[in-house]
Amino acid sequence: MNARSLLARGLTASGETAHADRDGLRRVVALSGAALVIGMMVPASRAMLEATMTRHMLVQLPLMLVAGSAMACGIPASVRARVAPFNAGGAAGMLLALLLSACVMVPRVLDAAVASVSADLMKGLCLIIAGAALQLSWQAAGQLGQAFAVGNACWMLGAVGLMLREAPTRICASYLEGDQQRAGLGLVLVAALTGGTWLWGIRREWWLVMPKAQAPENAARGEGALLG
Amino acid sequence: MRDGAWRTMLGLGGALSLGVAAAWWATAGFRAITYDGARAAAIAEAPVQVPDVPLQTANGEVLRPFAAGDATRDGAVTIVDFISTRCPTVCVAQGEVFRQLQDSIAARGLTGRVQLLSVSFDPDDDSGYLRGFEETRRLQAQRWRIARVDGAERETLLQRFGIVVVRDPQGGWRHNAALHVVDARGALVRILAVEEGVEALRVATVLSAERLVRR
C-alpha cells in the first residue's frame, strides 16, 4: 500500500523533470504494471503465488493492486481531465478502491480463484481497477481523503487479519490452519505498517488533517488548503 | 457548481454500484462468504445429480450408490461423508456423528430407508484400512458402509460434491467436512455441517417418506 502511494505521489507530482521525460517514465511504469500482471497470471507463477494463503493475500493481492496503479500511470492527461469531474476530491475512486479490495478478501473469492482461472481473472480485474482508482484519486483526495482511505484500509485489513488468526476452523477450503494464522498475522502487521508509514509521511502536516477547533480562522485556512 | 455536484454524485453512484456488483459476485449473490457456505446454498436451491461412479468396499464388493434406482440401495436415501481412515481430526468427529446416526436409524426403524456411506478419498486407504475402520467404528453393513473411490472417478466425485482435499505437512489430508444428503434417485439435495447430524437425519427421513408416499 505504501509503495503504491509513494508511486502515485511521485508520478503525479509536478516535479522538475521535463514533460517528455515524465511521459516516457509514465509509459515505462504502465508497461511494467502490465508485464507484472501477465507475469503473475502465467500458470506456474499463479500456482506458486496461490500455493499458500500467506502468499496469496500478502504477496499476490498487493502486487496486483500495485500493478493496477502502475498501469493507471499510462492514462493520458486528456482522459484524466475528462474523468476528474466525476471523481471530485477523489471520493468516487477511493470508495471504489475500498469496496473492490474488500471484495477480493472474501474467503470464497480466494477459494474460487485457486479453483478456477475465470474467478482468478475476475479477482485480478477487481484489484487492477482498485489500484487504478487509487492512482487516479490519491492526489485529488487531499490529506483528509487520504486519512479516510488509509484509516478504512487499516481497520479492514486488521479485522480480516484478526478473524483469520482467531478463527477456530479453516475459513478457506484450499488452505490449512497454520497458513491461515500466518496470513492473519501478516495482515495485522500490514495494517499497522500501512497506518504507521502514512502517519510518518504526514508527521509535518498532521494539523492539516485535524484543523484546530478552537481557532476558527486557522481552521478555515486549513480547510481551504485541503480543498485547494 | 451545481453541474459539478451532479457529476460527483454520478461518480459516487457509479463507484457504489460497481462495488455492490463486485460484492454480489464475491458472495455468490449475497448468500455466503465462504466456499462451503456458497456450496450448501447452491445445492439447497438446485440439487445436482451425483455421477454414477463405482466404489470399492473392503471385501472387494463394488457399490454403485448413486445410480438412480439402484438395486443395492433399494431406493434408500443416503447420507454421505468423505473421509480418510487415518485422518485424526475432522474425520473422527464425522465418524462419531455417523455412529450416533447409525444408532438412530436402528432405533427409529429407518433401516433400509436411510443409510450412511463413508467414502474414502485417500488413495492410500487399502482394504486393510477400510476393514480396520469398519471394526473400530462398529459399522453395521445394512446401515453404514465404507468404500473407496479411485483414479479419475475420485476427481469426478469430489468435484461434484465440492470436496477440496489438501495435503498437510504431516503427509495426511485435510478436507472440507460435511454431511451430504443424496436422495433415492442419486441427486445431492442438501449439504449440512458435521454437527448438524440430527437435521441431516430429519431431511433424509422426510425424503424417504416422500418416496414411500409416491409408491
PDB file of C-alpha atoms in Angstrom, chain B residues 37-157:
ATOM      1  CA  GLY B  37     -21.488 -21.727   2.643  1.00  0.00           C
ATOM      2  CA  ALA B  38     -21.904 -20.973  -1.052  1.00  0.00           C
ATOM      3  CA  ARG B  39     -21.795 -24.659  -1.943  1.00  0.00           C
ATOM      4  CA  ALA B  40     -24.500 -25.554   0.625  1.00  0.00           C
ATOM      5  CA  ALA B  41     -26.692 -22.650  -0.529  1.00  0.00           C
ATOM      6  CA  ALA B  42     -26.347 -23.580  -4.200  1.00  0.00           C
ATOM      7  CA  ILE B  43     -27.222 -27.233  -3.554  1.00  0.00           C
ATOM      8  CA  ALA B  44     -30.232 -26.331  -1.387  1.00  0.00           C
ATOM      9  CA  GLU B  45     -31.560 -24.209  -4.267  1.00  0.00           C
ATOM     10  CA  ALA B  46     -30.722 -26.561  -7.107  1.00  0.00           C
ATOM     11  CA  PRO B  47     -29.842 -30.194  -6.345  1.00  0.00           C
ATOM     12  CA  VAL B  48     -27.234 -31.790  -8.605  1.00  0.00           C
ATOM     13  CA  GLN B  49     -27.102 -35.327  -9.927  1.00  0.00           C
ATOM     14  CA  VAL B  50     -24.187 -37.274  -8.480  1.00  0.00           C
ATOM     15  CA  PRO B  51     -22.213 -39.168 -11.158  1.00  0.00           C
ATOM     16  CA  ASP B  52     -22.798 -42.908 -11.016  1.00  0.00           C
ATOM     17  CA  VAL B  53     -19.245 -43.914 -10.101  1.00  0.00           C
ATOM     18  CA  PRO B  54     -18.316 -47.367  -8.766  1.00  0.00           C
ATOM     19  CA  LEU B  55     -16.985 -47.584  -5.193  1.00  0.00           C
ATOM     20  CA  GLN B  56     -14.988 -50.486  -3.722  1.00  0.00           C
ATOM     21  CA  THR B  57     -15.655 -51.883  -0.278  1.00  0.00           C
ATOM     22  CA  ALA B  58     -13.120 -53.619   1.988  1.00  0.00           C
ATOM     23  CA  ASN B  59     -14.097 -57.081   0.741  1.00  0.00           C
ATOM     24  CA  GLY B  60     -13.913 -56.097  -2.939  1.00  0.00           C
ATOM     25  CA  GLU B  61     -17.620 -55.597  -3.462  1.00  0.00           C
ATOM     26  CA  VAL B  62     -18.466 -52.829  -5.953  1.00  0.00           C
ATOM     27  CA  LEU B  63     -21.133 -50.370  -4.851  1.00  0.00           C
ATOM     28  CA  ARG B  64     -22.898 -48.002  -7.211  1.00  0.00           C
ATOM     29  CA  PRO B  65     -24.713 -45.948  -4.607  1.00  0.00           C
ATOM     30  CA  PHE B  66     -25.502 -43.004  -6.864  1.00  0.00           C
ATOM     31  CA  ALA B  67     -27.185 -44.856  -9.703  1.00  0.00           C
ATOM     32  CA  ALA B  68     -30.790 -43.722  -9.995  1.00  0.00           C
ATOM     33  CA  GLY B  69     -32.948 -46.513  -8.596  1.00  0.00           C
ATOM     34  CA  ASP B  70     -30.047 -48.845  -7.909  1.00  0.00           C
ATOM     35  CA  ALA B  71     -30.925 -52.278  -6.519  1.00  0.00           C
ATOM     36  CA  THR B  72     -28.186 -52.324  -3.881  1.00  0.00           C
ATOM     37  CA  ARG B  73     -29.734 -49.286  -2.272  1.00  0.00           C
ATOM     38  CA  ASP B  74     -33.356 -50.319  -2.522  1.00  0.00           C
ATOM     39  CA  GLY B  75     -34.253 -46.716  -3.095  1.00  0.00           C
ATOM     40  CA  ALA B  76     -32.836 -45.576   0.217  1.00  0.00           C
ATOM     41  CA  VAL B  77     -31.790 -42.014   0.980  1.00  0.00           C
ATOM     42  CA  THR B  78     -28.058 -41.867   1.662  1.00  0.00           C
ATOM     43  CA  ILE B  79     -26.148 -39.564   3.992  1.00  0.00           C
ATOM     44  CA  VAL B  80     -22.627 -39.370   2.580  1.00  0.00           C
ATOM     45  CA  ASP B  81     -19.427 -38.151   4.192  1.00  0.00           C
ATOM     46  CA  PHE B  82     -15.896 -38.087   2.836  1.00  0.00           C
ATOM     47  CA  ILE B  83     -13.029 -39.395   4.912  1.00  0.00           C
ATOM     48  CA  SER B  84      -9.522 -40.678   5.081  1.00  0.00           C
ATOM     49  CA  THR B  85      -9.352 -43.585   7.541  1.00  0.00           C
ATOM     50  CA  ARG B  86      -6.207 -42.172   9.148  1.00  0.00           C
ATOM     51  CA  CYS B  87      -7.264 -38.542   9.384  1.00  0.00           C
ATOM     52  CA  PRO B  88      -7.020 -37.660  13.067  1.00  0.00           C
ATOM     53  CA  THR B  89      -9.189 -34.561  13.316  1.00  0.00           C
ATOM     54  CA  VAL B  90     -12.371 -33.802  11.449  1.00  0.00           C
ATOM     55  CA  CYS B  91     -12.914 -37.378  10.245  1.00  0.00           C
ATOM     56  CA  VAL B  92     -13.049 -38.529  13.852  1.00  0.00           C
ATOM     57  CA  ALA B  93     -15.824 -36.015  14.511  1.00  0.00           C
ATOM     58  CA  GLN B  94     -17.643 -37.165  11.373  1.00  0.00           C
ATOM     59  CA  GLY B  95     -17.234 -40.788  12.430  1.00  0.00           C
ATOM     60  CA  GLU B  96     -18.744 -40.036  15.817  1.00  0.00           C
ATOM     61  CA  VAL B  97     -21.745 -38.316  14.200  1.00  0.00           C
ATOM     62  CA  PHE B  98     -22.216 -41.267  11.839  1.00  0.00           C
ATOM     63  CA  ARG B  99     -22.021 -43.736  14.751  1.00  0.00           C
ATOM     64  CA  GLN B 100     -24.827 -41.855  16.507  1.00  0.00           C
ATOM     65  CA  LEU B 101     -26.839 -41.687  13.290  1.00  0.00           C
ATOM     66  CA  GLN B 102     -26.408 -45.447  12.845  1.00  0.00           C
ATOM     67  CA  ASP B 103     -27.951 -45.958  16.280  1.00  0.00           C
ATOM     68  CA  SER B 104     -30.790 -43.555  15.485  1.00  0.00           C
ATOM     69  CA  ILE B 105     -31.541 -45.300  12.184  1.00  0.00           C
ATOM     70  CA  ALA B 106     -31.816 -48.628  14.006  1.00  0.00           C
ATOM     71  CA  ALA B 107     -33.867 -47.199  16.876  1.00  0.00           C
ATOM     72  CA  ARG B 108     -36.353 -45.384  14.632  1.00  0.00           C
ATOM     73  CA  GLY B 109     -36.853 -48.297  12.271  1.00  0.00           C
ATOM     74  CA  LEU B 110     -35.347 -46.415   9.337  1.00  0.00           C
ATOM     75  CA  THR B 111     -33.104 -49.284   8.256  1.00  0.00           C
ATOM     76  CA  GLY B 112     -33.449 -49.717   4.501  1.00  0.00           C
ATOM     77  CA  ARG B 113     -34.929 -46.259   4.114  1.00  0.00           C
ATOM     78  CA  VAL B 114     -31.956 -44.193   5.256  1.00  0.00           C
ATOM     79  CA  GLN B 115     -28.365 -45.367   5.019  1.00  0.00           C
ATOM     80  CA  LEU B 116     -24.929 -43.979   5.738  1.00  0.00           C
ATOM     81  CA  LEU B 117     -21.973 -44.059   3.388  1.00  0.00           C
ATOM     82  CA  SER B 118     -18.407 -43.037   4.179  1.00  0.00           C
ATOM     83  CA  VAL B 119     -16.355 -42.503   1.028  1.00  0.00           C
ATOM     84  CA  SER B 120     -12.587 -42.614   1.411  1.00  0.00           C
ATOM     85  CA  PHE B 121     -10.803 -40.209  -0.929  1.00  0.00           C
ATOM     86  CA  ASP B 122      -7.375 -41.292   0.341  1.00  0.00           C
ATOM     87  CA  PRO B 123      -5.504 -43.259  -2.373  1.00  0.00           C
ATOM     88  CA  ASP B 124      -3.518 -44.988   0.400  1.00  0.00           C
ATOM     89  CA  ASP B 125      -6.653 -46.406   2.016  1.00  0.00           C
ATOM     90  CA  ASP B 126      -6.465 -50.085   1.051  1.00  0.00           C
ATOM     91  CA  SER B 127      -8.849 -52.863   2.062  1.00  0.00           C
ATOM     92  CA  GLY B 128      -6.978 -53.344   5.340  1.00  0.00           C
ATOM     93  CA  TYR B 129      -7.552 -49.762   6.411  1.00  0.00           C
ATOM     94  CA  LEU B 130     -11.202 -49.903   5.369  1.00  0.00           C
ATOM     95  CA  ARG B 131     -11.692 -53.118   7.345  1.00  0.00           C
ATOM     96  CA  GLY B 132      -9.944 -51.564  10.342  1.00  0.00           C
ATOM     97  CA  PHE B 133     -12.362 -48.617  10.121  1.00  0.00           C
ATOM     98  CA  GLU B 134     -15.353 -50.978   9.915  1.00  0.00           C
ATOM     99  CA  GLU B 135     -14.190 -52.786  13.030  1.00  0.00           C
ATOM    100  CA  THR B 136     -13.184 -49.861  15.232  1.00  0.00           C
ATOM    101  CA  ARG B 137     -16.317 -47.897  14.335  1.00  0.00           C
ATOM    102  CA  ARG B 138     -18.557 -50.980  14.542  1.00  0.00           C
ATOM    103  CA  LEU B 139     -20.218 -50.454  11.157  1.00  0.00           C
ATOM    104  CA  GLN B 140     -23.447 -52.371  10.648  1.00  0.00           C
ATOM    105  CA  ALA B 141     -23.454 -53.107   6.931  1.00  0.00           C
ATOM    106  CA  GLN B 142     -27.206 -52.674   6.425  1.00  0.00           C
ATOM    107  CA  ARG B 143     -26.975 -49.146   7.847  1.00  0.00           C
ATOM    108  CA  TRP B 144     -23.427 -47.855   7.311  1.00  0.00           C
ATOM    109  CA  ARG B 145     -20.952 -48.758   4.579  1.00  0.00           C
ATOM    110  CA  ILE B 146     -17.450 -47.572   3.889  1.00  0.00           C
ATOM    111  CA  ALA B 147     -15.997 -47.655   0.381  1.00  0.00           C
ATOM    112  CA  ARG B 148     -13.182 -46.056  -1.528  1.00  0.00           C
ATOM    113  CA  VAL B 149     -13.069 -44.330  -4.873  1.00  0.00           C
ATOM    114  CA  ASP B 150     -10.125 -44.465  -7.251  1.00  0.00           C
ATOM    115  CA  GLY B 151      -8.467 -42.693 -10.143  1.00  0.00           C
ATOM    116  CA  ALA B 152     -10.345 -40.351 -12.430  1.00  0.00           C
ATOM    117  CA  GLU B 153     -13.626 -41.230 -10.728  1.00  0.00           C
ATOM    118  CA  ARG B 154     -12.220 -39.857  -7.496  1.00  0.00           C
ATOM    119  CA  GLU B 155     -11.785 -36.414  -9.068  1.00  0.00           C
ATOM    120  CA  THR B 156     -15.229 -36.545 -10.684  1.00  0.00           C
ATOM    121  CA  LEU B 157     -16.915 -37.441  -7.429  1.00  0.00           C
TER     122      LEU B 157
END
